[in-house]
JSON list of C-alpha atoms in Angstrom, two decimals:
[
{"chain": "A", "resi": 268, "resn": "MET", "atom": "CA", "xyz": [-3.41, -1.45, -42.18]},
{"chain": "A", "resi": 269, "resn": "ARG", "atom": "CA", "xyz": [-5.12, -2.80, -39.38]},
{"chain": "A", "resi": 270, "resn": "ASN", "atom": "CA", "xyz": [-4.80, -0.59, -35.87]},
{"chain": "A", "resi": 271, "resn": "VAL", "atom": "CA", "xyz": [-2.72, -2.40, -33.55]},
{"chain": "A", "resi": 272, "resn": "GLN", "atom": "CA", "xyz": [-3.59, -1.23, -29.42]},
{"chain": "A", "resi": 273, "resn": "VAL", "atom": "CA", "xyz": [-0.34, -1.55, -27.44]},
{"chain": "A", "resi": 274, "resn": "GLU", "atom": "CA", "xyz": [-1.15, -2.06, -23.85]},
{"chain": "A", "resi": 275, "resn": "THR", "atom": "CA", "xyz": [0.50, 0.65, -21.63]},
{"chain": "A", "resi": 276, "resn": "PRO", "atom": "CA", "xyz": [2.80, -0.27, -18.11]},
{"chain": "A", "resi": 277, "resn": "SER", "atom": "CA", "xyz": [-0.39, 0.37, -16.15]},
{"chain": "A", "resi": 278, "resn": "GLN", "atom": "CA", "xyz": [-2.58, -1.85, -18.19]},
{"chain": "A", "resi": 279, "resn": "THR", "atom": "CA", "xyz": [-0.12, -4.76, -18.19]},
{"chain": "A", "resi": 280, "resn": "HIS", "atom": "CA", "xyz": [0.55, -4.29, -14.52]},
{"chain": "A", "resi": 281, "resn": "GLY", "atom": "CA", "xyz": [-3.30, -3.96, -13.66]},
{"chain": "A", "resi": 282, "resn": "GLY", "atom": "CA", "xyz": [-3.71, -7.07, -15.94]},
{"chain": "A", "resi": 283, "resn": "LEU", "atom": "CA", "xyz": [-1.13, -9.22, -13.63]},
{"chain": "A", "resi": 284, "resn": "MET", "atom": "CA", "xyz": [-2.48, -8.14, -10.30]},
{"chain": "A", "resi": 285, "resn": "ASP", "atom": "CA", "xyz": [-6.10, -9.30, -11.67]},
{"chain": "A", "resi": 286, "resn": "ALA", "atom": "CA", "xyz": [-4.73, -12.73, -12.68]},
{"chain": "A", "resi": 287, "resn": "ILE", "atom": "CA", "xyz": [-3.27, -12.98, -9.55]},
{"chain": "A", "resi": 288, "resn": "TYR", "atom": "CA", "xyz": [-6.06, -11.88, -7.19]},
{"chain": "A", "resi": 289, "resn": "ARG", "atom": "CA", "xyz": [-8.94, -12.57, -9.39]},
{"chain": "A", "resi": 290, "resn": "ARG", "atom": "CA", "xyz": [-9.32, -15.73, -6.62]},
{"chain": "A", "resi": 291, "resn": "GLN", "atom": "CA", "xyz": [-7.25, -14.91, -3.88]},
{"chain": "A", "resi": 292, "resn": "ARG", "atom": "CA", "xyz": [-8.81, -11.61, -2.97]},
{"chain": "A", "resi": 293, "resn": "HIS", "atom": "CA", "xyz": [-11.35, -13.79, -1.48]},
{"chain": "A", "resi": 294, "resn": "VAL", "atom": "CA", "xyz": [-9.17, -15.28, 1.16]},
{"chain": "A", "resi": 295, "resn": "TYR", "atom": "CA", "xyz": [-6.68, -12.76, 1.03]},
{"chain": "A", "resi": 296, "resn": "ASP", "atom": "CA", "xyz": [-7.19, -10.83, 4.12]},
{"chain": "A", "resi": 297, "resn": "LEU", "atom": "CA", "xyz": [-7.95, -14.28, 6.29]},
{"chain": "A", "resi": 298, "resn": "THR", "atom": "CA", "xyz": [-4.28, -15.23, 5.02]},
{"chain": "A", "resi": 299, "resn": "ARG", "atom": "CA", "xyz": [-1.83, -11.94, 4.80]},
{"chain": "A", "resi": 300, "resn": "LYS", "atom": "CA", "xyz": [-2.92, -11.11, 8.57]},
{"chain": "A", "resi": 301, "resn": "TYR", "atom": "CA", "xyz": [-0.44, -13.57, 9.76]},
{"chain": "A", "resi": 302, "resn": "TYR", "atom": "CA", "xyz": [2.95, -11.96, 7.55]},
{"chain": "A", "resi": 303, "resn": "LEU", "atom": "CA", "xyz": [1.57, -8.32, 7.17]},
{"chain": "A", "resi": 304, "resn": "LEU", "atom": "CA", "xyz": [3.68, -7.64, 10.06]},
{"chain": "A", "resi": 305, "resn": "GLY", "atom": "CA", "xyz": [3.55, -3.88, 11.08]},
{"chain": "A", "resi": 306, "resn": "ARG", "atom": "CA", "xyz": [0.31, -2.91, 9.14]},
{"chain": "A", "resi": 307, "resn": "ASP", "atom": "CA", "xyz": [-1.47, -1.93, 12.85]},
{"chain": "A", "resi": 308, "resn": "ARG", "atom": "CA", "xyz": [1.63, -0.19, 13.56]},
{"chain": "A", "resi": 309, "resn": "LEU", "atom": "CA", "xyz": [1.32, 2.47, 10.63]},
{"chain": "A", "resi": 310, "resn": "LEU", "atom": "CA", "xyz": [-2.17, 3.10, 11.12]},
{"chain": "A", "resi": 311, "resn": "ASP", "atom": "CA", "xyz": [-1.96, 3.72, 15.18]},
{"chain": "A", "resi": 312, "resn": "ASP", "atom": "CA", "xyz": [0.66, 6.70, 13.63]},
{"chain": "A", "resi": 313, "resn": "LEU", "atom": "CA", "xyz": [-1.64, 8.22, 11.31]},
{"chain": "A", "resi": 314, "resn": "ASP", "atom": "CA", "xyz": [-3.19, 10.31, 14.71]},
{"chain": "A", "resi": 315, "resn": "ALA", "atom": "CA", "xyz": [-5.96, 11.35, 11.81]},
{"chain": "A", "resi": 316, "resn": "GLY", "atom": "CA", "xyz": [-8.50, 13.63, 13.71]},
{"chain": "A", "resi": 317, "resn": "GLU", "atom": "CA", "xyz": [-11.43, 16.07, 12.99]},
{"chain": "A", "resi": 318, "resn": "GLY", "atom": "CA", "xyz": [-11.27, 16.43, 9.06]},
{"chain": "A", "resi": 319, "resn": "VAL", "atom": "CA", "xyz": [-7.65, 15.18, 8.59]},
{"chain": "A", "resi": 320, "resn": "THR", "atom": "CA", "xyz": [-7.90, 13.27, 4.60]},
{"chain": "A", "resi": 321, "resn": "VAL", "atom": "CA", "xyz": [-6.04, 10.22, 4.39]},
{"chain": "A", "resi": 322, "resn": "LEU", "atom": "CA", "xyz": [-5.08, 8.42, 1.27]},
{"chain": "A", "resi": 323, "resn": "GLU", "atom": "CA", "xyz": [-4.52, 4.82, 0.65]},
{"chain": "A", "resi": 324, "resn": "SER", "atom": "CA", "xyz": [-2.58, 3.82, -2.43]},
{"chain": "A", "resi": 325, "resn": "ALA", "atom": "CA", "xyz": [-3.00, 0.48, -3.54]},
{"chain": "A", "resi": 326, "resn": "CYS", "atom": "CA", "xyz": [-5.43, -0.32, -1.18]},
{"chain": "A", "resi": 327, "resn": "GLY", "atom": "CA", "xyz": [-6.03, -3.83, -1.86]},
{"chain": "A", "resi": 328, "resn": "THR", "atom": "CA", "xyz": [-9.18, -5.26, -0.44]},
{"chain": "A", "resi": 329, "resn": "GLY", "atom": "CA", "xyz": [-9.75, -2.46, 1.78]},
{"chain": "A", "resi": 330, "resn": "ARG", "atom": "CA", "xyz": [-8.94, -4.10, 5.28]},
{"chain": "A", "resi": 331, "resn": "ASN", "atom": "CA", "xyz": [-6.58, -1.13, 5.57]},
{"chain": "A", "resi": 332, "resn": "LEU", "atom": "CA", "xyz": [-9.15, 1.58, 5.56]},
{"chain": "A", "resi": 333, "resn": "ILE", "atom": "CA", "xyz": [-11.78, 0.01, 7.25]},
{"chain": "A", "resi": 334, "resn": "VAL", "atom": "CA", "xyz": [-9.80, -0.57, 9.81]},
{"chain": "A", "resi": 335, "resn": "ALA", "atom": "CA", "xyz": [-8.22, 3.23, 9.71]},
{"chain": "A", "resi": 336, "resn": "ALA", "atom": "CA", "xyz": [-12.39, 4.41, 9.57]},
{"chain": "A", "resi": 337, "resn": "LYS", "atom": "CA", "xyz": [-13.41, 2.49, 12.69]},
{"chain": "A", "resi": 338, "resn": "ARG", "atom": "CA", "xyz": [-10.44, 3.92, 14.43]},
{"chain": "A", "resi": 339, "resn": "TYR", "atom": "CA", "xyz": [-10.33, 7.69, 13.64]},
{"chain": "A", "resi": 340, "resn": "PRO", "atom": "CA", "xyz": [-14.11, 8.22, 13.13]},
{"chain": "A", "resi": 341, "resn": "ASN", "atom": "CA", "xyz": [-14.35, 11.95, 12.28]},
{"chain": "A", "resi": 342, "resn": "ALA", "atom": "CA", "xyz": [-11.27, 11.53, 9.40]},
{"chain": "A", "resi": 343, "resn": "ARG", "atom": "CA", "xyz": [-12.32, 11.19, 5.75]},
{"chain": "A", "resi": 344, "resn": "PHE", "atom": "CA", "xyz": [-10.75, 7.97, 3.63]},
{"chain": "A", "resi": 345, "resn": "TYR", "atom": "CA", "xyz": [-10.09, 7.64, 0.11]},
{"chain": "A", "resi": 346, "resn": "GLY", "atom": "CA", "xyz": [-8.22, 4.41, -1.43]},
{"chain": "A", "resi": 347, "resn": "PHE", "atom": "CA", "xyz": [-7.41, 3.19, -4.82]},
{"chain": "A", "resi": 348, "resn": "ASP", "atom": "CA", "xyz": [-5.58, 0.20, -6.92]},
{"chain": "A", "resi": 349, "resn": "ILE", "atom": "CA", "xyz": [-4.69, -0.74, -10.15]},
{"chain": "A", "resi": 350, "resn": "SER", "atom": "CA", "xyz": [-6.65, -4.38, -9.96]},
{"chain": "A", "resi": 351, "resn": "ALA", "atom": "CA", "xyz": [-10.31, -3.78, -10.82]},
{"chain": "A", "resi": 352, "resn": "GLU", "atom": "CA", "xyz": [-10.86, -7.65, -8.48]},
{"chain": "A", "resi": 353, "resn": "MET", "atom": "CA", "xyz": [-9.61, -6.64, -5.49]},
{"chain": "A", "resi": 354, "resn": "LEU", "atom": "CA", "xyz": [-11.71, -3.11, -5.77]},
{"chain": "A", "resi": 355, "resn": "LYS", "atom": "CA", "xyz": [-14.47, -5.34, -5.99]},
{"chain": "A", "resi": 356, "resn": "GLN", "atom": "CA", "xyz": [-13.79, -7.18, -2.80]},
{"chain": "A", "resi": 357, "resn": "ALA", "atom": "CA", "xyz": [-13.08, -3.88, -1.30]},
{"chain": "A", "resi": 358, "resn": "ARG", "atom": "CA", "xyz": [-16.73, -2.63, -2.16]},
{"chain": "A", "resi": 359, "resn": "ARG", "atom": "CA", "xyz": [-17.93, -5.96, -0.77]},
{"chain": "A", "resi": 360, "resn": "ASN", "atom": "CA", "xyz": [-15.57, -5.56, 2.54]},
{"chain": "A", "resi": 361, "resn": "ILE", "atom": "CA", "xyz": [-16.52, -1.88, 2.65]},
{"chain": "A", "resi": 362, "resn": "GLU", "atom": "CA", "xyz": [-20.26, -2.20, 2.58]},
{"chain": "A", "resi": 363, "resn": "LYS", "atom": "CA", "xyz": [-20.15, -4.91, 5.23]},
{"chain": "A", "resi": 364, "resn": "ALA", "atom": "CA", "xyz": [-18.65, -2.68, 7.27]},
{"chain": "A", "resi": 365, "resn": "GLY", "atom": "CA", "xyz": [-21.26, -0.06, 7.07]},
{"chain": "A", "resi": 366, "resn": "LEU", "atom": "CA", "xyz": [-18.54, 2.53, 6.00]},
{"chain": "A", "resi": 367, "resn": "VAL", "atom": "CA", "xyz": [-19.77, 3.34, 2.45]},
{"chain": "A", "resi": 368, "resn": "GLU", "atom": "CA", "xyz": [-20.43, 6.66, 3.26]},
{"chain": "A", "resi": 369, "resn": "ARG", "atom": "CA", "xyz": [-16.67, 6.92, 5.27]},
{"chain": "A", "resi": 370, "resn": "ILE", "atom": "CA", "xyz": [-14.49, 5.33, 2.44]},
{"chain": "A", "resi": 371, "resn": "VAL", "atom": "CA", "xyz": [-14.36, 6.37, -1.21]},
{"chain": "A", "resi": 372, "resn": "LEU", "atom": "CA", "xyz": [-12.33, 4.18, -3.75]},
{"chain": "A", "resi": 373, "resn": "ALA", "atom": "CA", "xyz": [-11.65, 4.56, -7.25]},
{"chain": "A", "resi": 374, "resn": "GLN", "atom": "CA", "xyz": [-9.37, 2.79, -9.62]},
{"chain": "A", "resi": 375, "resn": "GLY", "atom": "CA", "xyz": [-5.84, 4.25, -10.09]},
{"chain": "A", "resi": 376, "resn": "ASP", "atom": "CA", "xyz": [-2.01, 3.54, -10.77]},
{"chain": "A", "resi": 377, "resn": "ALA", "atom": "CA", "xyz": [0.07, 4.17, -7.36]},
{"chain": "A", "resi": 378, "resn": "THR", "atom": "CA", "xyz": [2.90, 5.63, -10.08]},
{"chain": "A", "resi": 379, "resn": "ASP", "atom": "CA", "xyz": [1.27, 8.22, -11.89]},
{"chain": "A", "resi": 380, "resn": "PHE", "atom": "CA", "xyz": [-2.60, 9.24, -10.32]},
{"chain": "A", "resi": 381, "resn": "ASP", "atom": "CA", "xyz": [-4.83, 12.38, -10.24]},
{"chain": "A", "resi": 382, "resn": "PRO", "atom": "CA", "xyz": [-6.89, 12.30, -7.16]},
{"chain": "A", "resi": 383, "resn": "ARG", "atom": "CA", "xyz": [-8.67, 15.62, -8.09]},
{"chain": "A", "resi": 384, "resn": "ALA", "atom": "CA", "xyz": [-10.26, 13.62, -11.13]},
{"chain": "A", "resi": 385, "resn": "MET", "atom": "CA", "xyz": [-10.85, 10.38, -8.96]},
{"chain": "A", "resi": 386, "resn": "PHE", "atom": "CA", "xyz": [-11.83, 12.14, -5.70]},
{"chain": "A", "resi": 387, "resn": "GLY", "atom": "CA", "xyz": [-12.34, 15.80, -6.33]},
{"chain": "A", "resi": 388, "resn": "ILE", "atom": "CA", "xyz": [-9.54, 16.64, -4.10]},
{"chain": "A", "resi": 389, "resn": "ALA", "atom": "CA", "xyz": [-5.83, 17.48, -4.72]},
{"chain": "A", "resi": 390, "resn": "SER", "atom": "CA", "xyz": [-3.78, 16.68, -1.87]},
{"chain": "A", "resi": 391, "resn": "PHE", "atom": "CA", "xyz": [-4.03, 14.90, 1.75]},
{"chain": "A", "resi": 392, "resn": "ASP", "atom": "CA", "xyz": [-2.79, 15.09, 5.11]},
{"chain": "A", "resi": 393, "resn": "ARG", "atom": "CA", "xyz": [-2.07, 11.48, 5.20]},
{"chain": "A", "resi": 394, "resn": "VAL", "atom": "CA", "xyz": [-0.76, 8.87, 2.68]},
{"chain": "A", "resi": 395, "resn": "PHE", "atom": "CA", "xyz": [0.10, 5.48, 3.43]},
{"chain": "A", "resi": 396, "resn": "ILE", "atom": "CA", "xyz": [1.46, 2.51, 1.29]},
{"chain": "A", "resi": 397, "resn": "SER", "atom": "CA", "xyz": [1.15, -0.93, 2.80]},
{"chain": "A", "resi": 398, "resn": "TYR", "atom": "CA", "xyz": [3.04, -3.91, 1.51]},
{"chain": "A", "resi": 399, "resn": "ALA", "atom": "CA", "xyz": [2.40, -2.94, -1.96]},
{"chain": "A", "resi": 400, "resn": "LEU", "atom": "CA", "xyz": [5.83, -1.03, -3.35]},
{"chain": "A", "resi": 401, "resn": "SER", "atom": "CA", "xyz": [7.36, -4.90, -3.36]},
{"chain": "A", "resi": 402, "resn": "MET", "atom": "CA", "xyz": [4.45, -5.30, -6.10]},
{"chain": "A", "resi": 403, "resn": "ILE", "atom": "CA", "xyz": [4.88, -2.69, -7.74]},
{"chain": "A", "resi": 404, "resn": "PRO", "atom": "CA", "xyz": [7.58, -2.40, -10.54]},
{"chain": "A", "resi": 405, "resn": "PRO", "atom": "CA", "xyz": [9.02, 0.66, -10.41]},
{"chain": "A", "resi": 406, "resn": "TRP", "atom": "CA", "xyz": [8.25, 1.76, -7.07]},
{"chain": "A", "resi": 407, "resn": "ARG", "atom": "CA", "xyz": [10.24, 4.65, -6.66]},
{"chain": "A", "resi": 408, "resn": "ALA", "atom": "CA", "xyz": [7.99, 6.67, -9.03]},
{"chain": "A", "resi": 409, "resn": "ALA", "atom": "CA", "xyz": [5.19, 5.48, -6.75]},
{"chain": "A", "resi": 410, "resn": "VAL", "atom": "CA", "xyz": [6.99, 7.25, -3.48]},
{"chain": "A", "resi": 411, "resn": "SER", "atom": "CA", "xyz": [7.38, 10.22, -5.27]},
{"chain": "A", "resi": 412, "resn": "GLU", "atom": "CA", "xyz": [3.85, 9.88, -6.67]},
{"chain": "A", "resi": 413, "resn": "ALA", "atom": "CA", "xyz": [2.29, 9.84, -2.89]},
{"chain": "A", "resi": 414, "resn": "LEU", "atom": "CA", "xyz": [4.74, 12.87, -2.00]},
{"chain": "A", "resi": 415, "resn": "ALA", "atom": "CA", "xyz": [3.29, 14.79, -5.05]},
{"chain": "A", "resi": 416, "resn": "HIS", "atom": "CA", "xyz": [-0.05, 14.95, -3.37]},
{"chain": "A", "resi": 417, "resn": "LEU", "atom": "CA", "xyz": [0.17, 15.13, 0.26]},
{"chain": "A", "resi": 418, "resn": "ALA", "atom": "CA", "xyz": [0.05, 18.46, 1.58]},
{"chain": "A", "resi": 419, "resn": "PRO", "atom": "CA", "xyz": [1.64, 20.64, 3.85]},
{"chain": "A", "resi": 420, "resn": "GLY", "atom": "CA", "xyz": [2.69, 19.13, 7.47]},
{"chain": "A", "resi": 421, "resn": "GLY", "atom": "CA", "xyz": [1.05, 16.00, 6.24]},
{"chain": "A", "resi": 422, "resn": "SER", "atom": "CA", "xyz": [2.81, 12.71, 6.37]},
{"chain": "A", "resi": 423, "resn": "LEU", "atom": "CA", "xyz": [3.61, 9.81, 4.28]},
{"chain": "A", "resi": 424, "resn": "HIS", "atom": "CA", "xyz": [3.40, 6.20, 6.12]},
{"chain": "A", "resi": 425, "resn": "VAL", "atom": "CA", "xyz": [5.22, 2.94, 4.27]},
{"chain": "A", "resi": 426, "resn": "VAL", "atom": "CA", "xyz": [5.70, -0.59, 5.56]},
{"chain": "A", "resi": 427, "resn": "ASP", "atom": "CA", "xyz": [6.85, -3.17, 3.47]},
{"chain": "A", "resi": 428, "resn": "PHE", "atom": "CA", "xyz": [9.17, -6.30, 3.61]},
{"chain": "A", "resi": 429, "resn": "GLY", "atom": "CA", "xyz": [12.57, -6.21, 5.11]},
{"chain": "A", "resi": 430, "resn": "GLY", "atom": "CA", "xyz": [15.56, -8.22, 4.37]},
{"chain": "A", "resi": 431, "resn": "GLN", "atom": "CA", "xyz": [14.96, -10.31, 7.26]},
{"chain": "A", "resi": 432, "resn": "ASP", "atom": "CA", "xyz": [18.96, -10.12, 7.93]},
{"chain": "A", "resi": 433, "resn": "ARG", "atom": "CA", "xyz": [18.31, -10.82, 11.38]},
{"chain": "A", "resi": 434, "resn": "LEU", "atom": "CA", "xyz": [16.74, -13.69, 10.67]},
{"chain": "A", "resi": 435, "resn": "PRO", "atom": "CA", "xyz": [17.37, -17.26, 10.01]},
{"chain": "A", "resi": 436, "resn": "HIS", "atom": "CA", "xyz": [18.66, -18.24, 6.58]},
{"chain": "A", "resi": 437, "resn": "TRP", "atom": "CA", "xyz": [16.38, -20.74, 5.58]},
{"chain": "A", "resi": 438, "resn": "PHE", "atom": "CA", "xyz": [13.73, -18.85, 6.72]},
{"chain": "A", "resi": 439, "resn": "ARG", "atom": "CA", "xyz": [14.83, -15.87, 4.29]},
{"chain": "A", "resi": 440, "resn": "ALA", "atom": "CA", "xyz": [15.00, -18.15, 1.61]},
{"chain": "A", "resi": 441, "resn": "ALA", "atom": "CA", "xyz": [12.32, -19.61, 2.04]},
{"chain": "A", "resi": 442, "resn": "LEU", "atom": "CA", "xyz": [10.10, -16.58, 2.26]},
{"chain": "A", "resi": 443, "resn": "VAL", "atom": "CA", "xyz": [11.68, -14.76, -0.75]},
{"chain": "A", "resi": 444, "resn": "ALA", "atom": "CA", "xyz": [11.10, -17.98, -2.66]},
{"chain": "A", "resi": 445, "resn": "TRP", "atom": "CA", "xyz": [7.54, -17.89, -2.08]},
{"chain": "A", "resi": 446, "resn": "LEU", "atom": "CA", "xyz": [6.97, -14.01, -2.37]},
{"chain": "A", "resi": 447, "resn": "SER", "atom": "CA", "xyz": [8.29, -14.63, -5.62]},
{"chain": "A", "resi": 448, "resn": "LYS", "atom": "CA", "xyz": [5.28, -16.93, -6.60]},
{"chain": "A", "resi": 449, "resn": "PHE", "atom": "CA", "xyz": [2.89, -13.88, -6.42]},
{"chain": "A", "resi": 450, "resn": "HIS", "atom": "CA", "xyz": [5.59, -11.27, -7.67]},
{"chain": "A", "resi": 451, "resn": "VAL", "atom": "CA", "xyz": [6.39, -9.67, -4.81]},
{"chain": "A", "resi": 452, "resn": "GLU", "atom": "CA", "xyz": [10.14, -8.50, -4.17]},
{"chain": "A", "resi": 453, "resn": "PRO", "atom": "CA", "xyz": [11.29, -6.89, -1.14]},
{"chain": "A", "resi": 454, "resn": "ARG", "atom": "CA", "xyz": [13.02, -3.79, -1.48]},
{"chain": "A", "resi": 455, "resn": "GLY", "atom": "CA", "xyz": [16.19, -3.75, -0.28]},
{"chain": "A", "resi": 456, "resn": "ASP", "atom": "CA", "xyz": [17.02, 0.10, -0.50]},
{"chain": "A", "resi": 457, "resn": "LEU", "atom": "CA", "xyz": [14.17, 0.60, 0.65]},
{"chain": "A", "resi": 458, "resn": "GLU", "atom": "CA", "xyz": [15.19, 3.32, 3.63]},
{"chain": "A", "resi": 459, "resn": "GLN", "atom": "CA", "xyz": [17.97, 4.97, 0.77]},
{"chain": "A", "resi": 460, "resn": "VAL", "atom": "CA", "xyz": [15.27, 5.59, -1.57]},
{"chain": "A", "resi": 461, "resn": "LEU", "atom": "CA", "xyz": [13.02, 7.24, 1.41]},
{"chain": "A", "resi": 462, "resn": "ARG", "atom": "CA", "xyz": [15.98, 9.43, 2.79]},
{"chain": "A", "resi": 463, "resn": "GLU", "atom": "CA", "xyz": [16.79, 10.81, -0.51]},
{"chain": "A", "resi": 464, "resn": "ALA", "atom": "CA", "xyz": [12.71, 11.49, -1.28]},
{"chain": "A", "resi": 465, "resn": "THR", "atom": "CA", "xyz": [12.81, 13.27, 2.38]},
{"chain": "A", "resi": 466, "resn": "VAL", "atom": "CA", "xyz": [15.88, 15.39, 0.85]},
{"chain": "A", "resi": 467, "resn": "ALA", "atom": "CA", "xyz": [14.24, 16.51, -1.71]},
{"chain": "A", "resi": 468, "resn": "CYS", "atom": "CA", "xyz": [10.95, 17.52, -0.28]},
{"chain": "A", "resi": 469, "resn": "GLY", "atom": "CA", "xyz": [12.86, 19.27, 2.36]},
{"chain": "A", "resi": 470, "resn": "GLY", "atom": "CA", "xyz": [11.25, 16.93, 5.52]},
{"chain": "A", "resi": 471, "resn": "THR", "atom": "CA", "xyz": [12.15, 14.73, 8.03]},
{"chain": "A", "resi": 472, "resn": "LEU", "atom": "CA", "xyz": [12.35, 10.79, 8.21]},
{"chain": "A", "resi": 473, "resn": "ASP", "atom": "CA", "xyz": [11.64, 8.15, 10.95]},
{"chain": "A", "resi": 474, "resn": "PHE", "atom": "CA", "xyz": [13.05, 4.72, 9.65]},
{"chain": "A", "resi": 475, "resn": "GLU", "atom": "CA", "xyz": [12.57, 1.70, 11.63]},
{"chain": "A", "resi": 476, "resn": "SER", "atom": "CA", "xyz": [13.21, -1.99, 10.75]},
{"chain": "A", "resi": 477, "resn": "LEU", "atom": "CA", "xyz": [10.72, -4.46, 12.90]},
{"chain": "A", "resi": 478, "resn": "HIS", "atom": "CA", "xyz": [10.62, -7.53, 13.81]},
{"chain": "A", "resi": 479, "resn": "ARG", "atom": "CA", "xyz": [14.31, -8.57, 13.69]},
{"chain": "A", "resi": 480, "resn": "ASP", "atom": "CA", "xyz": [13.92, -7.22, 9.36]},
{"chain": "A", "resi": 481, "resn": "TYR", "atom": "CA", "xyz": [11.05, -8.87, 8.92]},
{"chain": "A", "resi": 482, "resn": "ALA", "atom": "CA", "xyz": [9.42, -5.65, 7.66]},
{"chain": "A", "resi": 483, "resn": "ARG", "atom": "CA", "xyz": [10.63, -1.94, 7.57]},
{"chain": "A", "resi": 484, "resn": "TYR", "atom": "CA", "xyz": [8.49, 1.09, 8.58]},
{"chain": "A", "resi": 485, "resn": "GLY", "atom": "CA", "xyz": [9.40, 4.95, 7.46]},
{"chain": "A", "resi": 486, "resn": "VAL", "atom": "CA", "xyz": [7.53, 7.77, 7.79]},
{"chain": "A", "resi": 487, "resn": "ILE", "atom": "CA", "xyz": [7.98, 10.76, 5.92]},
{"chain": "A", "resi": 488, "resn": "ARG", "atom": "CA", "xyz": [6.57, 14.41, 7.42]},
{"chain": "A", "resi": 489, "resn": "LEU", "atom": "CA", "xyz": [6.45, 17.23, 5.32]},
{"chain": "A", "resi": 490, "resn": "PRO", "atom": "CA", "xyz": [7.09, 20.98, 6.60]},
{"chain": "A", "resi": 491, "resn": "ALA", "atom": "CA", "xyz": [3.74, 22.89, 7.33]}
]
């Protein structure tokens, strides 16, 4: 009998991301800076001082990690992504920025990862997810997994596309159609999911709609 290898959902999604970004990774940061709004606001709020550990779930090209590492020189940074192609670009960008000793990368799935196996560390003081939930089919699991590896007193920061409810209808329709070409789907119930997760972990939530609901930003803080 011939053995048949069945791909897991993680392998399937990773292959899809590799296919999408195999070429795009070279121009990703140049193009995305114009419409991934709210990322720098998130990085400002990390407030990562001496010895603080920071993890980016689904780190892509490493752009956010590089900006954060420069902003917080005494913190320690970690990142992972499911796409091998994106990690290639991230490693190149981090090396070019001279931050190889400050940022540790690994390949992993945001919905099910083991930070001790990847980084030798069990939990983090800050975890952030920037414009990735809209690309992860089981995205609620990614929120739960991030919280599961957050240290007491730590915070989870999430920014992603909003519903564009206060923007012209034509703009919203065009944006959603364009995003769908890259398997991106804004999560209309992001606030509700974050609130439910906050209640479950006994934390507090700050949630905002940014730029006329172009983006949505939430921060869950755990009790110490």
